PDB file of C-alpha atoms in Angstrom:
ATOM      1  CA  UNK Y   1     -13.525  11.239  33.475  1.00  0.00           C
ATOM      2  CA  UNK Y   2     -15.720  11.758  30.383  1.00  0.00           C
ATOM      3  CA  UNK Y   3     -16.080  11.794  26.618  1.00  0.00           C
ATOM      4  CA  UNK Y   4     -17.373  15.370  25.439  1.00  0.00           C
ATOM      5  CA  UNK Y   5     -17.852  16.829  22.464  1.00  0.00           C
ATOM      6  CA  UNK Y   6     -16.748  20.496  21.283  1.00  0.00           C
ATOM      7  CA  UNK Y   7     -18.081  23.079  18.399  1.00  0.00           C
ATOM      8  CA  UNK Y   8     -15.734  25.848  16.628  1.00  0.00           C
ATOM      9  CA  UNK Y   9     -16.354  27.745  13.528  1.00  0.00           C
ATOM     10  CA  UNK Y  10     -13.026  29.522  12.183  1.00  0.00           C
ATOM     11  CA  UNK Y  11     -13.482  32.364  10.140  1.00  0.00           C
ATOM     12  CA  UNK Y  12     -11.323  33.823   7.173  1.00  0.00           C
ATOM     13  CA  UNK Y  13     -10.143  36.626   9.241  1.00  0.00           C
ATOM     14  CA  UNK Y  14      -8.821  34.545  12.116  1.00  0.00           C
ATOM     15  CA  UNK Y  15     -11.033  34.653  14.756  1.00  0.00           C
ATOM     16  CA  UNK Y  16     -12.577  31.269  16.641  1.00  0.00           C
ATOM     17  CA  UNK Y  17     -15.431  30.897  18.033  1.00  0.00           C
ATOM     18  CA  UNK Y  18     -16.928  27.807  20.226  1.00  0.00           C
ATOM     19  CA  UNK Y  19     -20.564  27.031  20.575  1.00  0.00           C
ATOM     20  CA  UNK Y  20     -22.170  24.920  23.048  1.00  0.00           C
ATOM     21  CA  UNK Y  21     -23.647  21.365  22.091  1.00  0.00           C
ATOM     22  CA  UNK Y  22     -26.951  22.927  22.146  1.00  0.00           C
ATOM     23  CA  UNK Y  23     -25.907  26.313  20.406  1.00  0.00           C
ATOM     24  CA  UNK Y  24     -24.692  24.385  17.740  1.00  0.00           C
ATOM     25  CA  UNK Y  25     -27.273  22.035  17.095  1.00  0.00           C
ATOM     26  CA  UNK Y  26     -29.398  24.877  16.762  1.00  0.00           C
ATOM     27  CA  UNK Y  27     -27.525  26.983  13.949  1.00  0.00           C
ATOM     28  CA  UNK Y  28     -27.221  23.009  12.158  1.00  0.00           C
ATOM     29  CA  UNK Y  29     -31.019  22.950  12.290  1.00  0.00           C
ATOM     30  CA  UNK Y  30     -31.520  27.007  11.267  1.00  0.00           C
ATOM     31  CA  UNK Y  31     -33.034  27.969  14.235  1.00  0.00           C
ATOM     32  CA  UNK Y  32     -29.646  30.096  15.666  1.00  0.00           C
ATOM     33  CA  UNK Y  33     -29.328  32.909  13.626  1.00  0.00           C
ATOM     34  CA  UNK Y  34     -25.419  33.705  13.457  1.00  0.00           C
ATOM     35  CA  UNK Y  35     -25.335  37.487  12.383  1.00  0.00           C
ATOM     36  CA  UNK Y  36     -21.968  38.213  12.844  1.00  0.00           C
ATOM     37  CA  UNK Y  37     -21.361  35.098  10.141  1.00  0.00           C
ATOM     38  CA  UNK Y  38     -24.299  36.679   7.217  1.00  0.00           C
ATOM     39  CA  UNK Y  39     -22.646  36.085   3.900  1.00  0.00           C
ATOM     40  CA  UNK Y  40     -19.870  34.519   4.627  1.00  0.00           C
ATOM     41  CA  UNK Y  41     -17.838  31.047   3.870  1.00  0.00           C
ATOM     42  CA  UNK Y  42     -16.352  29.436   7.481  1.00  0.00           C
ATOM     43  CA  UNK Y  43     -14.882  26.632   8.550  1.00  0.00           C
ATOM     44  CA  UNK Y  44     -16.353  24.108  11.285  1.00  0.00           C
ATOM     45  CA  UNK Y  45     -14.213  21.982  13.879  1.00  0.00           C
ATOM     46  CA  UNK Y  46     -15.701  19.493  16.274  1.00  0.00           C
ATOM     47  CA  UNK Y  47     -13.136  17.875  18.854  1.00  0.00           C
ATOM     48  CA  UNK Y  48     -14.451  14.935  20.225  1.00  0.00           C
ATOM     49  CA  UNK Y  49     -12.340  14.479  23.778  1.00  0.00           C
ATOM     50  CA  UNK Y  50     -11.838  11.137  25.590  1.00  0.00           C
ATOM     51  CA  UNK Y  51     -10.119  10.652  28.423  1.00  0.00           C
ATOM     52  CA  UNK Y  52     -11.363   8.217  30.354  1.00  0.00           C
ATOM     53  CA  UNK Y  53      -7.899   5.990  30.261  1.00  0.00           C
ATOM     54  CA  UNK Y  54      -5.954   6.636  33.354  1.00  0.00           C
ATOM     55  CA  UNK Y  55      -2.984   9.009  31.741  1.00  0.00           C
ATOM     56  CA  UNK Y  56      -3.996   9.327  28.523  1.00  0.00           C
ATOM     57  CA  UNK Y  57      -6.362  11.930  26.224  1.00  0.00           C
ATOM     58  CA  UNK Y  58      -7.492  11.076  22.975  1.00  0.00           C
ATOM     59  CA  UNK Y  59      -8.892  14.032  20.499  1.00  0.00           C
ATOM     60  CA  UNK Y  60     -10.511  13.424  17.275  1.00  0.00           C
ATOM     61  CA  UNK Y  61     -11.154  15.762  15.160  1.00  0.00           C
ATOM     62  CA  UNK Y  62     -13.231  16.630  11.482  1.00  0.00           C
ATOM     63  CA  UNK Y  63     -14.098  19.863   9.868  1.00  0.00           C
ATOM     64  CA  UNK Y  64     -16.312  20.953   7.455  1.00  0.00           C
ATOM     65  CA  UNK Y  65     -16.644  24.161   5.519  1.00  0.00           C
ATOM     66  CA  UNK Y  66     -19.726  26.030   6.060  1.00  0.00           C
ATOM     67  CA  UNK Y  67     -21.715  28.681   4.194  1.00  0.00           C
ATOM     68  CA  UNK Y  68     -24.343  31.362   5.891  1.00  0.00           C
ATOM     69  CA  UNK Y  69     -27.170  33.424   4.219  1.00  0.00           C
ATOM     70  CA  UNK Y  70     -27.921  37.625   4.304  1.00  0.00           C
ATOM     71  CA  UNK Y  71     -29.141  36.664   8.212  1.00  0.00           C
ATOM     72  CA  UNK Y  72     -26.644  34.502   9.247  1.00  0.00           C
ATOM     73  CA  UNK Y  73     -28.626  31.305   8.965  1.00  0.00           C
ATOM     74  CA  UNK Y  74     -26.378  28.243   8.148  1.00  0.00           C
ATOM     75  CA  UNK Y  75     -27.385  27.665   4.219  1.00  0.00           C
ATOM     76  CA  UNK Y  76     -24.717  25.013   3.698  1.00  0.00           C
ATOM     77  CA  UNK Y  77     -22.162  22.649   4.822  1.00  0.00           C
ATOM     78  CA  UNK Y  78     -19.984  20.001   3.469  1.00  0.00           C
ATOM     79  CA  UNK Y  79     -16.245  18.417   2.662  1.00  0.00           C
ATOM     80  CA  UNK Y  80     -14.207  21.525   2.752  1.00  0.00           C
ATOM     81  CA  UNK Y  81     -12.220  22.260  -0.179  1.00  0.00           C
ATOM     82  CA  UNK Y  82      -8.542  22.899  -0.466  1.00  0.00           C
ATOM     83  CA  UNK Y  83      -8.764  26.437  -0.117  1.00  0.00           C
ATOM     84  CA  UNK Y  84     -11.280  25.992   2.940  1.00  0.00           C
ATOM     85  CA  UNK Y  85      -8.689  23.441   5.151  1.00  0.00           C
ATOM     86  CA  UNK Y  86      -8.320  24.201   8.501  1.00  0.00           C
ATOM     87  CA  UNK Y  87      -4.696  25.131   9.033  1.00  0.00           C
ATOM     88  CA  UNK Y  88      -2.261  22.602  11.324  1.00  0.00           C
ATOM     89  CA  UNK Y  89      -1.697  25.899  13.356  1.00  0.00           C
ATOM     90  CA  UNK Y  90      -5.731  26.617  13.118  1.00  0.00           C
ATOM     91  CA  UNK Y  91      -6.309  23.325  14.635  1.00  0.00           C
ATOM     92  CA  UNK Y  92      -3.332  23.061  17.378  1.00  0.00           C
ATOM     93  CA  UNK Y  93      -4.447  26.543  18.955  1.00  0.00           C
ATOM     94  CA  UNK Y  94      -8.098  24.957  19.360  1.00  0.00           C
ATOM     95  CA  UNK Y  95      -6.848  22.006  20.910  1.00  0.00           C
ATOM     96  CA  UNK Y  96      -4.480  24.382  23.142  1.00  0.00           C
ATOM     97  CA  UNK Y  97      -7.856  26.284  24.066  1.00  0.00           C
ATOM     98  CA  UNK Y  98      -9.728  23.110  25.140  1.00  0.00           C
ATOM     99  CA  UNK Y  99      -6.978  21.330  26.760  1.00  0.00           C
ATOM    100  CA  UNK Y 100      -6.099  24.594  28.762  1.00  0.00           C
ATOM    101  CA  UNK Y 101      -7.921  23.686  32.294  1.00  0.00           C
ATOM    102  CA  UNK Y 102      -6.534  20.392  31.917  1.00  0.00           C
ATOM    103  CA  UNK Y 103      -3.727  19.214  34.396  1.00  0.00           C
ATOM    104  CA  UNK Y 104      -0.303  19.521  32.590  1.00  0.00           C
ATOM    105  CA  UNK Y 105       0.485  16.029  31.908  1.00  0.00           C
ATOM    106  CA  UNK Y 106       3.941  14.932  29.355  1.00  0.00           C
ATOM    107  CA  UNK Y 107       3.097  13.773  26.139  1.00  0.00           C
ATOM    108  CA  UNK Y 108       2.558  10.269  24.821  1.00  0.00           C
ATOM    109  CA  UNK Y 109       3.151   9.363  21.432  1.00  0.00           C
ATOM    110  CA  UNK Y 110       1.884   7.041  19.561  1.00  0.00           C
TER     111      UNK Y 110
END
């Protein structure tokens, strides 16, 4: 069992796309160049998974809105604003995508 950590960026025109701890660090620190994302507004969603209890996975989650320049370098990010929040729907489908290899386990609530 483990405690991992996972990188989206959500774009205005629906797509989602997950980078790797390292890939993401990277386009933080400018030196990933994210063409496909030049002058553009996103949104950013980082899942942090535990489930190292027995029956039981905990997700946390925070977003951010991000901003990238002419090349796709990240030029800004910070508290996303109300037209920038990551939809409920937005957020269930990437938690549906990362808890997809998992073993189907019933629900506990909390």
């Amino acid at each position: 069992m483990s405690n991992s950590v996972r990188h989206f960026v959500l774009t205005g025109d629906g797509r989602i796309r997950e980078f790797s701890a390292e890939q993401a660090a990277k386009v933080a620190a400018g030196a990933r160049l994210v063409p496909e994302l030049a002058d553009s507004k996103a949104r950013y969603l980082q899942l942090t998974l535990d489930d190292e209890a027995d029956a039981e996975i905990r997700v946390q989650s925070s977003g951010a809105a991000i901003r990238f320049d002419s090349e796709g370098r990240l030029q800004e990010a910070g508290p996303a604003q109300p037209e920038d929040q990551i939809t409920g729907f937005e957020h269930d489908a990437v938690i549906q995508w990362v808890l997809r290899d998992r073993p189907q386990v019933g629900p506990t609530f909390h």
